Coordinates of C-alpha atoms in Angstrom, one line a residue:
M1 CA -65.4 -22.4 -5.9
A2 CA -64.7 -23.5 -9.5
I3 CA -61.1 -24.0 -10.5
T4 CA -60.2 -22.0 -13.6
K5 CA -58.3 -24.2 -16.1
Q6 CA -55.8 -22.8 -18.6
R7 CA -55.5 -24.5 -21.9
I8 CA -51.8 -24.6 -23.1
K9 CA -50.6 -25.8 -26.5
V10 CA -47.8 -28.3 -25.8
A11 CA -47.3 -30.2 -29.1
E12 CA -48.5 -31.2 -32.4
L13 CA -49.6 -34.8 -33.0
S14 CA -46.7 -35.4 -35.5
D15 CA -44.3 -34.6 -32.6
L16 CA -45.7 -37.6 -30.6
P17 CA -44.7 -41.0 -32.0
V18 CA -46.9 -43.8 -30.9
K19 CA -45.8 -45.4 -27.6
M20 CA -43.0 -42.9 -27.1
G21 CA -42.7 -40.2 -24.5
K22 CA -42.0 -36.5 -24.9
T23 CA -41.0 -34.1 -22.2
V24 CA -42.8 -30.7 -22.1
V25 CA -42.5 -27.9 -19.5
I26 CA -45.4 -25.8 -18.3
G27 CA -44.3 -23.2 -15.8
E28 CA -42.3 -25.3 -13.3
N29 CA -44.1 -28.4 -14.2
E30 CA -42.2 -31.0 -16.2
L31 CA -44.8 -33.3 -17.9
A32 CA -44.4 -36.5 -20.0
L33 CA -46.7 -36.8 -23.0
F34 CA -47.6 -40.2 -24.5
R35 CA -49.5 -41.0 -27.6
L36 CA -51.1 -44.5 -27.2
S37 CA -51.7 -47.1 -29.8
D38 CA -55.4 -46.2 -29.8
G39 CA -54.5 -42.6 -30.8
S40 CA -55.3 -41.1 -27.4
V41 CA -52.8 -38.7 -25.7
K42 CA -52.0 -38.8 -22.0
A43 CA -50.0 -36.3 -19.8
I44 CA -48.5 -37.2 -16.4
E45 CA -45.9 -35.8 -14.0
N46 CA -42.6 -36.7 -15.5
R47 CA -40.9 -38.2 -12.4
C48 CA -41.4 -41.6 -11.0
P49 CA -42.3 -41.3 -7.3
H50 CA -39.7 -44.0 -6.4
K51 CA -36.3 -42.6 -7.4
A52 CA -37.4 -39.7 -9.8
G53 CA -36.8 -41.6 -13.0
V54 CA -37.7 -39.6 -16.1
L55 CA -40.9 -41.2 -17.2
A56 CA -40.8 -39.8 -20.8
E57 CA -37.9 -42.1 -21.3
G58 CA -39.9 -45.2 -20.1
M59 CA -41.4 -48.0 -22.2
V60 CA -45.1 -47.8 -23.0
S61 CA -47.2 -51.0 -22.9
G62 CA -51.0 -50.5 -23.3
D63 CA -52.0 -47.7 -21.1
H64 CA -49.0 -48.0 -18.7
V65 CA -45.4 -46.6 -18.7
F66 CA -42.5 -48.4 -17.1
C67 CA -40.0 -46.3 -15.3
P68 CA -36.7 -46.6 -17.0
M69 CA -34.8 -46.8 -13.7
H70 CA -36.4 -49.6 -11.8
D71 CA -39.3 -50.7 -14.0
W72 CA -42.1 -49.4 -11.8
K73 CA -45.4 -49.8 -13.8
I74 CA -47.5 -46.6 -13.8
S75 CA -51.0 -46.1 -15.2
L76 CA -51.2 -43.3 -17.8
K77 CA -55.0 -43.1 -17.1
D78 CA -54.9 -42.3 -13.3
G79 CA -51.2 -42.0 -12.4
L80 CA -51.3 -44.9 -10.0
V81 CA -48.3 -47.1 -9.5
Q82 CA -49.2 -50.7 -10.0
E83 CA -48.8 -53.4 -7.3
P84 CA -46.6 -54.6 -5.7
D85 CA -45.2 -51.1 -5.7
V86 CA -47.2 -48.1 -4.3
G87 CA -47.4 -44.4 -5.2
C88 CA -48.7 -42.2 -7.8
V89 CA -47.9 -39.3 -10.2
K90 CA -50.2 -36.4 -11.0
T91 CA -52.2 -36.7 -14.3
F92 CA -53.2 -33.8 -16.5
E93 CA -56.2 -33.4 -18.7
V94 CA -55.4 -33.4 -22.4
E95 CA -57.4 -32.1 -25.4
V96 CA -56.6 -32.8 -29.0
E97 CA -58.0 -30.4 -31.6
G98 CA -57.1 -31.4 -35.1
E99 CA -53.2 -31.7 -35.1
L100 CA -52.8 -29.6 -31.9
V101 CA -52.3 -31.1 -28.5
Y102 CA -53.3 -29.0 -25.3
V103 CA -52.9 -29.6 -21.6
L104 CA -55.3 -28.1 -19.2
V105 CA -53.8 -26.9 -15.9
G106 CA -55.0 -24.7 -13.1
E107 CA -53.7 -21.2 -13.2
E108 CA -51.6 -21.7 -10.1
E109 CA -50.0 -24.8 -11.5
A110 CA -49.2 -23.0 -14.8
E111 CA -47.4 -20.2 -13.0
R112 CA -45.6 -22.0 -10.1
G113 CA -45.8 -25.7 -10.7
V114 CA -47.5 -28.5 -8.7
T115 CA -47.1 -27.6 -5.1
N116 CA -49.0 -30.3 -3.3
G117 CA -47.5 -33.8 -2.7
V118 CA -50.9 -35.5 -3.3
C119 CA -51.6 -37.0 -6.7

């Protein structure tokens, strides 16, 4: 069975300074948006799996964000925490159309938030 995705406008490119995070909320999901040096935009779950640090407040280097609480390094591409730490955060598909930034989420996620504990 195919999962239906909902396309939700979350920002304009001008709202996203390069290498800075922005918090957006979709339903009960709190996401962190990042515009990388190459111009791409990434969206991940906004809480570090370690101690729930707000990732939108973290420092971006390359395609990783560092949690502002304990410096855990998390990939913005796949959500994996980098060694020696372990864990992951959920990633979300992003589309940029002109100046508009959209996040694609399943209908259930859009309404109730992420319910599974698996990244």
